């Protein structure tokens, strides 16, 4: 199923949102969420329950509703009244805007998959937990690589109050690390993830153990990789793809762009191949498979992950 191609702020109707689709990969008699994106648990096979959930989000009888107000620097509930219809209408208006945003984000990712690739001509070197490593080694044999530049080194000063090296990394970079999903899901889409910093491996291993980041492959920068890819003075995320032994940079984001990173989906959406699912608008011949079918538990993918 291809994206609908709705432009940002294009008119949508609730009639087009409240439906149940059978997506590619569905099992017989299995209900999949449509574009509204409700959780599978909400789509009961019992017709009466499904009708209520898809046609009316709020219960038939609501407790008193209150409008939020700000007084004295504090947000609290104002005078209460019964507001079910007002809440429902406000939610429906927001839902339309959220679906417009989702479709615009899908269209942006489709454009990203059509960007040119920039050849990486230098043979960058790193230190890893197993010794010296080339940029190619960070792929771990996979087709794609996502590299986040985390600031962790003796000269870093961006700590929260009371933090210091080597027990703490940059507080913002630490927040990013805390968001990272289990990398097995990325690996299952032939994509590797790596963090890079200037700290020595002994300190990196200490930091990972202290914060529970053992699953994040983390390498030490040894050359001008960070300067060449725009992350020598500020955090950022670069996406790469390899064709044999040739490596190409395919995308870069930083600043608030990094706020959205961490989930499997957000990482895959910035890669050259995307999520590799059949509904995506990708160039002809790109690898794709039915959605849902490749999903698995993080410890059940097998050796490829």
mmCIF file of C-alpha atoms in Angstrom:
data_model
loop_
_atom_site.group_PDB
_atom_site.id
_atom_site.type_symbol
_atom_site.label_atom_id
_atom_site.label_comp_id
_atom_site.label_asym_id
_atom_site.label_seq_id
_atom_site.Cartn_x
_atom_site.Cartn_y
_atom_site.Cartn_z
ATOM 1 C CA UNK A 1 0.000 0.000 0.000
ATOM 2 C CA UNK A 2 1.536 3.294 -1.108
ATOM 3 C CA UNK A 3 1.376 6.519 0.893
ATOM 4 C CA UNK A 4 -1.591 8.716 0.040
ATOM 5 C CA UNK A 5 0.674 11.591 -0.957
ATOM 6 C CA UNK A 6 -1.225 14.165 1.067
ATOM 7 C CA UNK A 7 0.567 17.482 1.146
ATOM 8 C CA UNK A 8 0.992 19.351 4.450
ATOM 9 C CA UNK A 9 -2.268 20.986 5.555
ATOM 10 C CA UNK A 10 -4.241 19.359 2.734
ATOM 11 C CA UNK A 11 -7.881 18.948 3.716
ATOM 12 C CA UNK A 12 -8.673 15.607 5.321
ATOM 13 C CA UNK A 13 -11.949 14.292 6.649
ATOM 14 C CA UNK A 14 -12.662 12.123 9.645
ATOM 15 C CA UNK A 15 -14.585 9.781 7.385
ATOM 16 C CA UNK A 16 -11.300 8.838 5.732
ATOM 17 C CA UNK A 17 -9.596 8.256 9.064
ATOM 18 C CA UNK A 18 -12.095 6.091 10.904
ATOM 19 C CA UNK A 19 -11.827 2.788 9.121
ATOM 20 C CA UNK A 20 -10.164 -0.582 9.434
ATOM 21 C CA UNK A 21 -7.826 -1.677 6.642
ATOM 22 C CA UNK A 22 -6.427 -5.091 5.901
ATOM 23 C CA UNK A 23 -2.733 -4.395 5.450
ATOM 24 C CA UNK A 24 -0.279 -6.562 3.520
ATOM 25 C CA UNK A 25 0.975 -9.228 5.839
ATOM 26 C CA UNK A 26 -2.244 -9.606 7.799
ATOM 27 C CA UNK A 27 -3.268 -13.081 8.808
ATOM 28 C CA UNK A 28 -6.778 -14.379 7.965
ATOM 29 C CA UNK A 29 -9.431 -12.718 10.150
ATOM 30 C CA UNK A 30 -6.809 -10.422 11.663
ATOM 31 C CA UNK A 31 -7.679 -6.746 12.044
ATOM 32 C CA UNK A 32 -4.924 -4.213 11.388
ATOM 33 C CA UNK A 33 -5.102 -0.522 12.317
ATOM 34 C CA UNK A 34 -5.779 1.831 9.432
ATOM 35 C CA UNK A 35 -4.296 5.300 8.999
ATOM 36 C CA UNK A 36 -5.687 6.385 12.341
ATOM 37 C CA UNK A 37 -2.976 4.269 13.927
ATOM 38 C CA UNK A 38 -4.936 2.924 16.885
ATOM 39 C CA UNK A 39 -3.181 0.143 18.809
ATOM 40 C CA UNK A 40 -4.046 -3.376 17.757
ATOM 41 C CA UNK A 41 -5.526 -4.053 21.199
ATOM 42 C CA UNK A 42 -8.085 -1.308 20.607
ATOM 43 C CA UNK A 43 -9.389 -2.957 17.448
ATOM 44 C CA UNK A 44 -11.442 -5.722 18.993
ATOM 45 C CA UNK A 45 -12.966 -8.302 16.702
ATOM 46 C CA UNK A 46 -16.268 -7.801 18.481
ATOM 47 C CA UNK A 47 -18.222 -5.483 16.121
ATOM 48 C CA UNK A 48 -19.967 -3.525 18.845
ATOM 49 C CA UNK A 49 -16.728 -2.650 20.671
ATOM 50 C CA UNK A 50 -14.976 -1.761 17.440
ATOM 51 C CA UNK A 51 -17.817 0.535 16.389
ATOM 52 C CA UNK A 52 -17.652 2.387 19.670
ATOM 53 C CA UNK A 53 -13.871 2.778 19.538
ATOM 54 C CA UNK A 54 -13.712 3.946 15.929
ATOM 55 C CA UNK A 55 -16.760 6.180 16.016
ATOM 56 C CA UNK A 56 -16.643 7.627 19.506
ATOM 57 C CA UNK A 57 -13.449 7.972 21.505
ATOM 58 C CA UNK A 58 -15.022 9.338 24.676
ATOM 59 C CA UNK A 59 -17.398 7.294 26.874
ATOM 60 C CA UNK A 60 -21.123 7.945 26.694
ATOM 61 C CA UNK A 61 -21.064 9.254 30.261
ATOM 62 C CA UNK A 62 -18.138 11.451 31.241
ATOM 63 C CA UNK A 63 -17.079 12.797 34.607
ATOM 64 C CA UNK A 64 -16.762 16.525 34.951
ATOM 65 C CA UNK A 65 -14.217 18.070 32.604
ATOM 66 C CA UNK A 66 -12.040 21.069 33.472
ATOM 67 C CA UNK A 67 -10.143 23.569 31.367
ATOM 68 C CA UNK A 68 -6.474 24.128 32.258
ATOM 69 C CA UNK A 69 -5.475 27.619 33.355
ATOM 70 C CA UNK A 70 -2.216 29.175 34.515
ATOM 71 C CA UNK A 71 -2.127 31.202 37.704
ATOM 72 C CA UNK A 72 0.887 32.110 39.776
ATOM 73 C CA UNK A 73 3.199 30.112 37.540
ATOM 74 C CA UNK A 74 1.194 26.916 38.072
ATOM 75 C CA UNK A 75 -1.055 25.029 35.658
ATOM 76 C CA UNK A 76 -4.239 23.792 37.293
ATOM 77 C CA UNK A 77 -7.855 22.929 36.495
ATOM 78 C CA UNK A 78 -10.378 25.743 36.281
ATOM 79 C CA UNK A 79 -14.146 25.587 36.815
ATOM 80 C CA UNK A 80 -15.428 22.150 35.904
ATOM 81 C CA UNK A 81 -18.380 21.281 33.714
ATOM 82 C CA UNK A 82 -19.524 18.476 31.446
ATOM 83 C CA UNK A 83 -17.527 18.922 28.226
ATOM 84 C CA UNK A 84 -17.643 15.598 26.326
ATOM 85 C CA UNK A 85 -18.721 17.111 22.987
ATOM 86 C CA UNK A 86 -16.254 19.985 23.231
ATOM 87 C CA UNK A 87 -13.421 17.584 24.078
ATOM 88 C CA UNK A 88 -14.389 15.222 21.238
ATOM 89 C CA UNK A 89 -14.475 18.039 18.686
ATOM 90 C CA UNK A 90 -11.133 19.419 19.853
ATOM 91 C CA UNK A 91 -9.598 15.947 19.677
ATOM 92 C CA UNK A 92 -10.934 15.415 16.136
ATOM 93 C CA UNK A 93 -9.404 18.709 14.979
ATOM 94 C CA UNK A 94 -6.063 17.682 16.445
ATOM 95 C CA UNK A 95 -6.304 14.219 14.894
ATOM 96 C CA UNK A 96 -6.665 15.690 11.414
ATOM 97 C CA UNK A 97 -3.563 17.813 11.911
ATOM 98 C CA UNK A 98 -1.625 14.861 13.313
ATOM 99 C CA UNK A 99 -2.497 12.712 10.281
ATOM 100 C CA UNK A 100 -1.451 15.538 7.963
ATOM 101 C CA UNK A 101 1.858 15.669 9.803
ATOM 102 C CA UNK A 102 2.292 11.887 9.563
ATOM 103 C CA UNK A 103 1.710 11.894 5.819
ATOM 104 C CA UNK A 104 3.973 14.898 5.317
ATOM 105 C CA UNK A 105 6.679 13.075 7.297
ATOM 106 C CA UNK A 106 6.254 10.005 5.070
ATOM 107 C CA UNK A 107 6.576 12.196 1.974
ATOM 108 C CA UNK A 108 9.731 13.801 3.372
ATOM 109 C CA UNK A 109 11.262 10.383 4.017
ATOM 110 C CA UNK A 110 10.429 9.392 0.426
ATOM 111 C CA UNK A 111 12.355 12.438 -0.826
ATOM 112 C CA UNK A 112 15.233 11.541 1.459
ATOM 113 C CA UNK A 113 15.472 8.097 -0.162
ATOM 114 C CA UNK A 114 16.005 9.824 -3.502
ATOM 115 C CA UNK A 115 18.895 12.021 -2.398
ATOM 116 C CA UNK A 116 22.315 11.485 -4.004
ATOM 117 C CA UNK A 117 24.990 9.597 -2.065
ATOM 118 C CA UNK A 118 28.251 11.339 -1.143
ATOM 119 C CA UNK A 119 31.329 9.127 -1.504
ATOM 120 C CA UNK A 120 33.508 8.891 1.612
ATOM 121 C CA UNK A 121 37.056 9.018 0.260
ATOM 122 C CA UNK A 122 39.091 8.931 3.489
ATOM 123 C CA UNK A 123 39.882 5.764 5.397
ATOM 124 C CA UNK A 124 38.734 6.889 8.846
ATOM 125 C CA UNK A 125 40.056 5.026 11.884
ATOM 126 C CA UNK A 126 38.594 4.428 15.326
ATOM 127 C CA UNK A 127 39.367 2.508 18.470
ATOM 128 C CA UNK A 128 36.756 0.011 19.533
ATOM 129 C CA UNK A 129 36.355 -2.528 22.322
ATOM 130 C CA UNK A 130 38.270 -5.020 20.179
ATOM 131 C CA UNK A 131 41.019 -2.663 19.050
ATOM 132 C CA UNK A 132 41.570 -0.604 15.909
ATOM 133 C CA UNK A 133 38.622 -0.289 13.527
ATOM 134 C CA UNK A 134 37.949 1.289 10.157
ATOM 135 C CA UNK A 135 34.708 3.027 9.226
ATOM 136 C CA UNK A 136 33.781 -0.108 7.298
ATOM 137 C CA UNK A 137 34.089 -2.137 10.494
ATOM 138 C CA UNK A 138 31.429 -0.021 12.189
ATOM 139 C CA UNK A 139 28.906 -1.480 9.712
ATOM 140 C CA UNK A 140 29.420 -4.903 11.332
ATOM 141 C CA UNK A 141 28.866 -6.472 7.920
ATOM 142 C CA UNK A 142 25.557 -4.681 7.360
ATOM 143 C CA UNK A 143 24.493 -2.463 4.480
ATOM 144 C CA UNK A 144 23.711 0.719 6.413
ATOM 145 C CA UNK A 145 25.206 2.557 9.379
ATOM 146 C CA UNK A 146 23.954 5.346 11.639
ATOM 147 C CA UNK A 147 26.609 7.230 13.628
ATOM 148 C CA UNK A 148 25.796 9.572 16.511
ATOM 149 C CA UNK A 149 28.525 11.908 17.763
ATOM 150 C CA UNK A 150 28.303 11.889 21.562
ATOM 151 C CA UNK A 151 30.386 14.345 23.581
ATOM 152 C CA UNK A 152 32.323 12.420 26.178
ATOM 153 C CA UNK A 153 35.938 13.399 26.847
ATOM 154 C CA UNK A 154 38.051 15.052 29.581
ATOM 155 C CA UNK A 155 37.496 18.540 28.127
ATOM 156 C CA UNK A 156 33.685 18.335 27.964
ATOM 157 C CA UNK A 157 31.857 20.725 30.307
ATOM 158 C CA UNK A 158 28.205 20.269 29.327
ATOM 159 C CA UNK A 159 27.227 18.357 32.454
ATOM 160 C CA UNK A 160 24.173 18.675 34.627
ATOM 161 C CA UNK A 161 24.875 20.077 38.080
ATOM 162 C CA UNK A 162 27.184 17.791 40.036
ATOM 163 C CA UNK A 163 28.337 15.813 37.001
ATOM 164 C CA UNK A 164 31.956 15.418 35.956
ATOM 165 C CA UNK A 165 34.185 13.300 33.745
ATOM 166 C CA UNK A 166 34.664 10.303 33.643
ATOM 167 C CA UNK A 167 31.446 9.396 35.467
ATOM 168 C CA UNK A 168 29.292 11.576 33.243
ATOM 169 C CA UNK A 169 29.060 12.446 29.559
ATOM 170 C CA UNK A 170 27.392 15.545 28.123
ATOM 171 C CA UNK A 171 23.934 15.639 29.685
ATOM 172 C CA UNK A 172 22.157 16.070 26.348
ATOM 173 C CA UNK A 173 24.088 13.235 24.713
ATOM 174 C CA UNK A 174 23.311 11.069 27.732
ATOM 175 C CA UNK A 175 19.623 11.791 27.281
ATOM 176 C CA UNK A 176 19.945 10.702 23.639
ATOM 177 C CA UNK A 177 21.656 7.466 24.684
ATOM 178 C CA UNK A 178 18.857 6.742 27.136
ATOM 179 C CA UNK A 179 16.327 6.866 24.272
ATOM 180 C CA UNK A 180 18.007 4.272 22.038
ATOM 181 C CA UNK A 181 15.813 1.265 21.270
ATOM 182 C CA UNK A 182 17.230 -2.250 21.219
ATOM 183 C CA UNK A 183 19.595 -2.320 18.202
ATOM 184 C CA UNK A 184 18.463 -5.816 17.170
ATOM 185 C CA UNK A 185 15.470 -4.253 15.407
ATOM 186 C CA UNK A 186 17.741 -2.002 13.330
ATOM 187 C CA UNK A 187 20.077 -4.902 12.661
ATOM 188 C CA UNK A 188 17.145 -6.897 11.296
ATOM 189 C CA UNK A 189 16.839 -4.212 8.590
ATOM 190 C CA UNK A 190 20.521 -4.555 7.686
ATOM 191 C CA UNK A 191 21.385 -1.386 9.611
ATOM 192 C CA UNK A 192 23.987 -0.849 12.341
ATOM 193 C CA UNK A 193 24.143 1.881 14.985
ATOM 194 C CA UNK A 194 27.277 3.354 16.561
ATOM 195 C CA UNK A 195 28.158 6.183 18.932
ATOM 196 C CA UNK A 196 31.548 7.909 18.660
ATOM 197 C CA UNK A 197 33.398 10.087 21.200
ATOM 198 C CA UNK A 198 36.911 11.328 21.996
ATOM 199 C CA UNK A 199 37.205 9.451 25.297
ATOM 200 C CA UNK A 200 39.428 6.343 25.520
ATOM 201 C CA UNK A 201 37.789 2.932 25.418
ATOM 202 C CA UNK A 202 38.445 2.236 29.097
ATOM 203 C CA UNK A 203 36.367 5.269 30.086
ATOM 204 C CA UNK A 204 33.677 4.500 27.505
ATOM 205 C CA UNK A 205 33.251 0.987 28.886
ATOM 206 C CA UNK A 206 32.973 2.439 32.397
ATOM 207 C CA UNK A 207 30.343 4.936 31.237
ATOM 208 C CA UNK A 208 28.318 2.293 29.410
ATOM 209 C CA UNK A 209 28.300 -0.031 32.408
ATOM 210 C CA UNK A 210 27.354 2.774 34.789
ATOM 211 C CA UNK A 211 24.378 3.859 32.668
ATOM 212 C CA UNK A 212 23.168 0.568 31.226
ATOM 213 C CA UNK A 213 24.255 1.378 27.663
ATOM 214 C CA UNK A 214 26.072 -1.883 27.000
ATOM 215 C CA UNK A 215 24.058 -2.555 23.840
ATOM 216 C CA UNK A 216 25.264 0.621 22.103
ATOM 217 C CA UNK A 217 28.461 0.033 20.073
ATOM 218 C CA UNK A 218 30.675 2.965 21.096
ATOM 219 C CA UNK A 219 33.962 3.887 19.419
ATOM 220 C CA UNK A 220 36.793 6.328 20.080
ATOM 221 C CA UNK A 221 37.534 8.988 17.455
ATOM 222 C CA UNK A 222 41.195 9.084 16.438
ATOM 223 C CA UNK A 223 41.244 11.409 13.413
ATOM 224 C CA UNK A 224 39.237 14.188 11.750
ATOM 225 C CA UNK A 225 36.068 12.187 11.142
ATOM 226 C CA UNK A 226 34.075 14.504 13.422
ATOM 227 C CA UNK A 227 35.319 17.680 11.728
ATOM 228 C CA UNK A 228 34.691 16.287 8.243
ATOM 229 C CA UNK A 229 31.122 15.306 9.068
ATOM 230 C CA UNK A 230 30.048 18.418 10.959
ATOM 231 C CA UNK A 231 30.126 17.020 14.486
ATOM 232 C CA UNK A 232 33.386 18.336 15.929
ATOM 233 C CA UNK A 233 31.737 21.101 17.980
ATOM 234 C CA UNK A 234 28.107 19.990 18.146
ATOM 235 C CA UNK A 235 26.246 16.711 18.356
ATOM 236 C CA UNK A 236 24.781 15.205 15.202
ATOM 237 C CA UNK A 237 23.758 12.030 13.415
ATOM 238 C CA UNK A 238 25.161 10.836 10.084
ATOM 239 C CA UNK A 239 23.690 8.041 7.964
ATOM 240 C CA UNK A 240 25.885 5.915 5.704
ATOM 241 C CA UNK A 241 25.451 3.118 3.195
ATOM 242 C CA UNK A 242 28.072 0.861 1.687
ATOM 243 C CA UNK A 243 28.372 -0.693 -1.733
ATOM 244 C CA UNK A 244 30.973 -3.392 -1.274
ATOM 245 C CA UNK A 245 33.971 -1.607 0.239
ATOM 246 C CA UNK A 246 32.819 1.840 -0.862
ATOM 247 C CA UNK A 247 31.100 3.939 1.809
ATOM 248 C CA UNK A 248 28.700 6.797 1.100
ATOM 249 C CA UNK A 249 27.185 9.412 3.403
ATOM 250 C CA UNK A 250 23.468 9.676 2.670
ATOM 251 C CA UNK A 251 22.051 12.029 5.314
ATOM 252 C CA UNK A 252 22.907 14.256 8.261
ATOM 253 C CA UNK A 253 20.941 15.962 11.003
ATOM 254 C CA UNK A 254 21.777 17.796 14.223
ATOM 255 C CA UNK A 255 20.364 20.244 16.763
ATOM 256 C CA UNK A 256 16.644 19.553 17.286
ATOM 257 C CA UNK A 257 16.753 16.900 14.589
ATOM 258 C CA UNK A 258 18.400 14.630 17.149
ATOM 259 C CA UNK A 259 15.412 15.013 19.476
ATOM 260 C CA UNK A 260 13.389 12.649 17.300
ATOM 261 C CA UNK A 261 16.067 9.964 17.165
ATOM 262 C CA UNK A 262 16.146 6.848 19.315
ATOM 263 C CA UNK A 263 13.280 4.729 18.035
ATOM 264 C CA UNK A 264 13.758 2.059 15.393
ATOM 265 C CA UNK A 265 11.378 3.920 13.081
ATOM 266 C CA UNK A 266 13.015 7.340 13.384
ATOM 267 C CA UNK A 267 16.446 5.888 12.677
ATOM 268 C CA UNK A 268 15.266 3.895 9.659
ATOM 269 C CA UNK A 269 13.437 6.918 8.256
ATOM 270 C CA UNK A 270 16.701 8.862 7.860
ATOM 271 C CA UNK A 271 18.466 6.036 6.020
ATOM 272 C CA UNK A 272 18.813 5.671 2.263
ATOM 273 C CA UNK A 273 16.721 2.483 2.209
ATOM 274 C CA UNK A 274 14.115 3.547 4.763
ATOM 275 C CA UNK A 275 12.021 1.035 6.667
ATOM 276 C CA UNK A 276 12.100 -1.264 3.621
ATOM 277 C CA UNK A 277 8.381 -1.962 3.879
ATOM 278 C CA UNK A 278 6.079 -2.413 0.895
ATOM 279 C CA UNK A 279 3.867 0.596 1.674
ATOM 280 C CA UNK A 280 6.746 3.073 1.363
ATOM 281 C CA UNK A 281 7.271 5.246 -1.697
ATOM 282 C CA UNK A 282 10.801 4.154 -2.642
ATOM 283 C CA UNK A 283 12.672 4.001 -5.959
ATOM 284 C CA UNK A 284 12.028 0.926 -8.073
ATOM 285 C CA UNK A 285 14.132 -2.044 -7.016
ATOM 286 C CA UNK A 286 14.755 -0.954 -3.429
ATOM 287 C CA UNK A 287 14.485 -3.814 -0.921
ATOM 288 C CA UNK A 288 10.998 -4.047 0.547
ATOM 289 C CA UNK A 289 8.948 -6.625 2.389
ATOM 290 C CA UNK A 290 5.405 -6.684 3.801
ATOM 291 C CA UNK A 291 4.977 -4.680 6.999
ATOM 292 C CA UNK A 292 4.668 -6.508 10.311
ATOM 293 C CA UNK A 293 6.097 -9.767 8.963
ATOM 294 C CA UNK A 294 9.708 -8.905 9.785
ATOM 295 C CA UNK A 295 8.924 -7.701 13.322
ATOM 296 C CA UNK A 296 10.140 -9.948 16.108
ATOM 297 C CA UNK A 297 11.268 -9.994 19.726
ATOM 298 C CA UNK A 298 14.728 -8.505 20.109
ATOM 299 C CA UNK A 299 16.175 -11.875 21.126
ATOM 300 C CA UNK A 300 14.421 -13.899 18.414
ATOM 301 C CA UNK A 301 15.676 -12.461 15.124
ATOM 302 C CA UNK A 302 18.494 -14.942 14.781
ATOM 303 C CA UNK A 303 22.159 -14.420 13.903
ATOM 304 C CA UNK A 304 21.514 -11.598 11.408
ATOM 305 C CA UNK A 305 20.533 -9.297 14.290
#
